[in-house]
Coordinates of C-alpha atoms in Angstrom, one line a residue:
M1 CA 105.0 43.9 104.3
K2 CA 108.4 45.5 104.3
K3 CA 111.2 43.0 104.3
T4 CA 113.9 43.2 107.0
P5 CA 117.4 43.6 105.4
I6 CA 120.0 41.3 106.9
Y7 CA 123.7 41.7 106.2
F8 CA 126.0 38.7 106.9
V9 CA 129.7 38.8 107.6
P10 CA 131.6 35.5 107.4
G11 CA 134.4 34.2 109.6
L12 CA 138.1 34.8 109.2
A13 CA 139.3 33.8 105.7
A14 CA 135.8 32.5 104.9
G15 CA 133.5 33.5 102.1
P16 CA 129.7 33.9 102.0
E17 CA 129.4 30.2 101.2
I18 CA 129.4 29.5 105.0
F19 CA 125.8 30.8 105.1
E20 CA 124.5 28.5 102.4
N21 CA 122.7 26.2 104.7
L22 CA 120.6 28.9 106.5
D23 CA 116.9 28.9 105.7
L24 CA 115.2 32.3 106.3
D25 CA 111.9 33.3 104.8
P26 CA 112.6 35.3 101.6
D27 CA 109.2 36.9 102.0
K28 CA 110.3 38.4 105.3
Y29 CA 114.0 39.1 104.8
T30 CA 116.3 40.5 102.2
L31 CA 119.7 38.8 102.5
H32 CA 123.0 40.4 101.7
F33 CA 126.2 38.5 102.0
L34 CA 129.3 40.7 102.5
E35 CA 132.8 39.7 101.4
W36 CA 136.1 40.6 103.1
I37 CA 137.8 43.6 101.5
K38 CA 141.6 44.0 101.4
P39 CA 143.1 46.0 104.2
L40 CA 144.7 49.3 103.2
A41 CA 147.8 48.2 105.1
L42 CA 148.8 45.8 107.9
E43 CA 148.5 48.8 110.2
E44 CA 144.9 49.7 109.2
D45 CA 142.8 50.2 112.3
I46 CA 139.9 47.8 112.7
G47 CA 137.6 50.7 113.1
N48 CA 138.6 52.2 109.8
Y49 CA 138.2 48.9 108.1
A50 CA 134.8 48.5 109.7
Y51 CA 133.8 51.9 108.4
R52 CA 134.8 51.0 104.9
L53 CA 132.9 47.7 105.0
S54 CA 129.9 49.4 106.6
N55 CA 129.6 51.4 103.4
K56 CA 128.2 48.3 101.8
V57 CA 125.2 48.4 104.2
T58 CA 122.9 50.6 102.2
E59 CA 119.5 50.0 103.9
K60 CA 118.3 51.5 107.1
E61 CA 117.3 49.5 110.2
A62 CA 119.4 46.6 109.0
V63 CA 120.2 43.5 111.0
L64 CA 123.9 42.6 111.2
I65 CA 124.9 39.0 111.6
G66 CA 128.5 37.9 111.9
V67 CA 130.3 34.6 112.5
S68 CA 133.5 34.3 114.5
F69 CA 135.8 37.2 113.4
G70 CA 132.8 38.4 111.4
G71 CA 131.0 38.7 114.8
I72 CA 133.7 41.1 116.0
M73 CA 133.5 42.9 112.7
V74 CA 129.7 43.5 112.8
Q75 CA 130.1 44.9 116.3
E76 CA 132.6 47.4 114.9
M77 CA 130.3 48.2 112.0
A78 CA 127.4 48.8 114.3
K79 CA 129.2 51.9 115.5
F80 CA 128.6 53.4 112.0
V81 CA 125.3 52.1 110.7
N82 CA 122.9 52.1 113.7
P83 CA 121.5 48.6 113.1
K84 CA 118.2 47.3 114.2
K85 CA 119.9 44.3 115.8
V86 CA 123.3 42.7 116.0
I87 CA 123.5 38.9 116.1
I88 CA 126.9 37.1 116.6
I89 CA 127.5 33.4 116.1
S90 CA 130.5 31.5 117.5
S91 CA 132.2 34.8 118.4
I92 CA 133.0 37.0 121.4
K93 CA 131.3 40.2 122.7
N94 CA 134.3 41.8 124.4
E95 CA 138.0 41.2 125.0
N96 CA 137.2 39.4 128.3
E97 CA 135.7 36.5 126.5
L98 CA 138.9 35.9 124.5
P99 CA 140.5 32.6 125.6
K100 CA 143.6 32.7 127.8
K101 CA 145.6 30.9 125.0
F102 CA 144.8 33.8 122.7
K103 CA 145.8 36.3 125.3
L104 CA 149.1 34.5 125.7
A105 CA 149.6 34.5 121.9
K106 CA 149.0 38.3 122.0
F107 CA 151.7 38.9 124.5
T108 CA 154.3 36.4 123.2
K109 CA 153.5 37.5 119.6
V110 CA 153.5 33.8 118.6
Y111 CA 150.6 34.6 116.2
K112 CA 153.3 35.9 113.8
L113 CA 154.3 32.3 113.3
F114 CA 150.8 31.4 111.9
P115 CA 151.4 29.7 108.5
T116 CA 149.4 32.1 106.4
K117 CA 151.2 30.8 103.3
V118 CA 149.5 27.4 103.8
V119 CA 146.1 29.1 103.5
E120 CA 147.2 31.5 100.8
N121 CA 148.5 28.6 98.6
F122 CA 146.2 25.9 99.7
E123 CA 146.3 23.8 96.6
D124 CA 150.1 23.5 96.9
Y125 CA 149.7 21.9 100.3
A126 CA 146.4 19.9 99.8
Q127 CA 148.4 16.9 98.5
Y128 CA 149.8 16.3 102.0
F129 CA 146.4 15.7 103.5
L130 CA 146.4 11.9 103.8
G131 CA 143.5 9.7 104.9
K132 CA 139.8 10.0 104.1
S133 CA 138.9 12.2 107.1
L134 CA 141.7 14.6 106.5
K135 CA 141.0 14.8 102.7
K136 CA 137.4 15.5 103.5
K137 CA 138.4 18.4 105.8
A138 CA 140.8 19.6 103.1
T139 CA 137.9 19.7 100.7
L140 CA 135.8 21.7 103.1
Y141 CA 138.7 24.1 103.8
K142 CA 139.2 24.6 100.1
K143 CA 135.5 25.5 99.7
Y144 CA 134.8 27.6 102.7
L145 CA 138.2 29.3 103.4
S146 CA 138.3 31.1 100.1
V147 CA 139.9 34.4 101.2
R148 CA 143.6 33.7 101.0
D149 CA 145.3 37.1 100.6
K150 CA 148.4 37.0 102.8
M151 CA 148.1 40.6 104.0
Y152 CA 144.4 40.1 104.9
L153 CA 145.2 37.0 106.8
E154 CA 147.9 38.6 108.9
W155 CA 145.8 41.7 109.4
A156 CA 142.8 39.6 110.5
I157 CA 144.7 37.4 112.9
Y158 CA 146.3 40.4 114.5
N159 CA 143.0 42.1 115.0
V160 CA 141.3 39.1 116.6
L161 CA 144.0 39.0 119.2
K162 CA 144.3 42.8 119.7
W163 CA 140.6 43.6 119.7
K164 CA 139.9 46.2 122.3
Q165 CA 136.3 46.2 123.5
V166 CA 135.7 46.3 127.2
N167 CA 131.9 46.9 127.3
T168 CA 129.4 44.7 125.5
L169 CA 127.3 46.4 122.9
K170 CA 123.6 46.9 123.7
N171 CA 121.0 45.2 121.6
I172 CA 123.3 42.3 120.8
V173 CA 122.3 38.6 120.7
H174 CA 125.0 35.9 121.0
I175 CA 124.5 32.3 119.7
H176 CA 127.2 29.9 120.8
G177 CA 127.9 26.2 120.6
T178 CA 128.6 24.2 123.8
K179 CA 131.5 22.4 122.0
D180 CA 133.2 25.4 120.6
T181 CA 137.0 24.9 121.1
V182 CA 138.1 28.2 119.5
F183 CA 136.1 30.4 121.9
P184 CA 135.2 28.0 124.7
I185 CA 131.7 28.6 126.1
K186 CA 132.9 28.7 129.7
R187 CA 134.2 32.3 129.0
I188 CA 131.0 33.4 127.2
K189 CA 128.4 35.4 129.1
N190 CA 124.7 34.8 128.6
P191 CA 124.7 33.2 125.1
I192 CA 121.8 31.3 123.4
K193 CA 123.4 27.9 123.6
I194 CA 123.4 25.3 120.8
K195 CA 123.9 21.9 122.3
E196 CA 126.9 20.0 120.7
G197 CA 127.5 23.0 118.4
N198 CA 131.2 23.6 117.5
H199 CA 133.0 26.5 116.0
V200 CA 131.7 25.7 112.5
M201 CA 128.1 25.1 113.5
I202 CA 126.9 27.7 111.0
L203 CA 127.4 24.7 108.6
T204 CA 126.3 21.8 110.8
K205 CA 123.5 23.4 112.9
A206 CA 122.1 25.8 110.3
K207 CA 118.5 24.7 110.8
K208 CA 118.6 25.4 114.5
I209 CA 120.4 28.7 114.0
S210 CA 117.9 29.8 111.3
K211 CA 115.0 29.2 113.7
I212 CA 116.7 31.2 116.5
I213 CA 117.4 34.1 114.1
A214 CA 113.8 34.0 112.9
D215 CA 112.5 33.9 116.5
I216 CA 114.7 36.8 117.5
L217 CA 113.6 39.0 114.6
T218 CA 109.9 38.3 115.2
C219 CA 110.0 39.3 118.9

């Protein structure tokens, strides 16, 4: 039986580690975990970036799966690789699903104040995370937010807010948590809902997500 190739794109600043809890049958699927590449410049168009990243998709009839900003990216990549299926998790399908607070940030340009240096030089700031719960979060951030290049961070934040997609792609499946505070589900149209799932449910609800992916791909 021919295996289905699946290419995964992580969330903003995240590495492939965020997919480590997924459980997909290795006899049915060949899994490829893509990593973020450095933008050519802050002004690089998201379409051009997606084209460069899509060059890493070397198999035909591949499935593209993206989380958060990775969900936006796989939709852009789909314009170049003609995938068998696009699955997005904790993401948005078009600019109308972007929360109002993000739209406000876009027009006021407050996003330029985002402390990218904190992420870029995380170890220098980790000492200020006091208390057990905050230290635990700091450990998770250190592990999963592994892409800290300042230009990439600024480029990615800009392109989340400025993404221009009016019409939803065909052949797309959207998995979304009911407790997502980054992209609130009230603005999301026709998702497969994960009860109590938050924005990082790829880590905490991986078993349920794995089953949904497997069910989608066997239909």
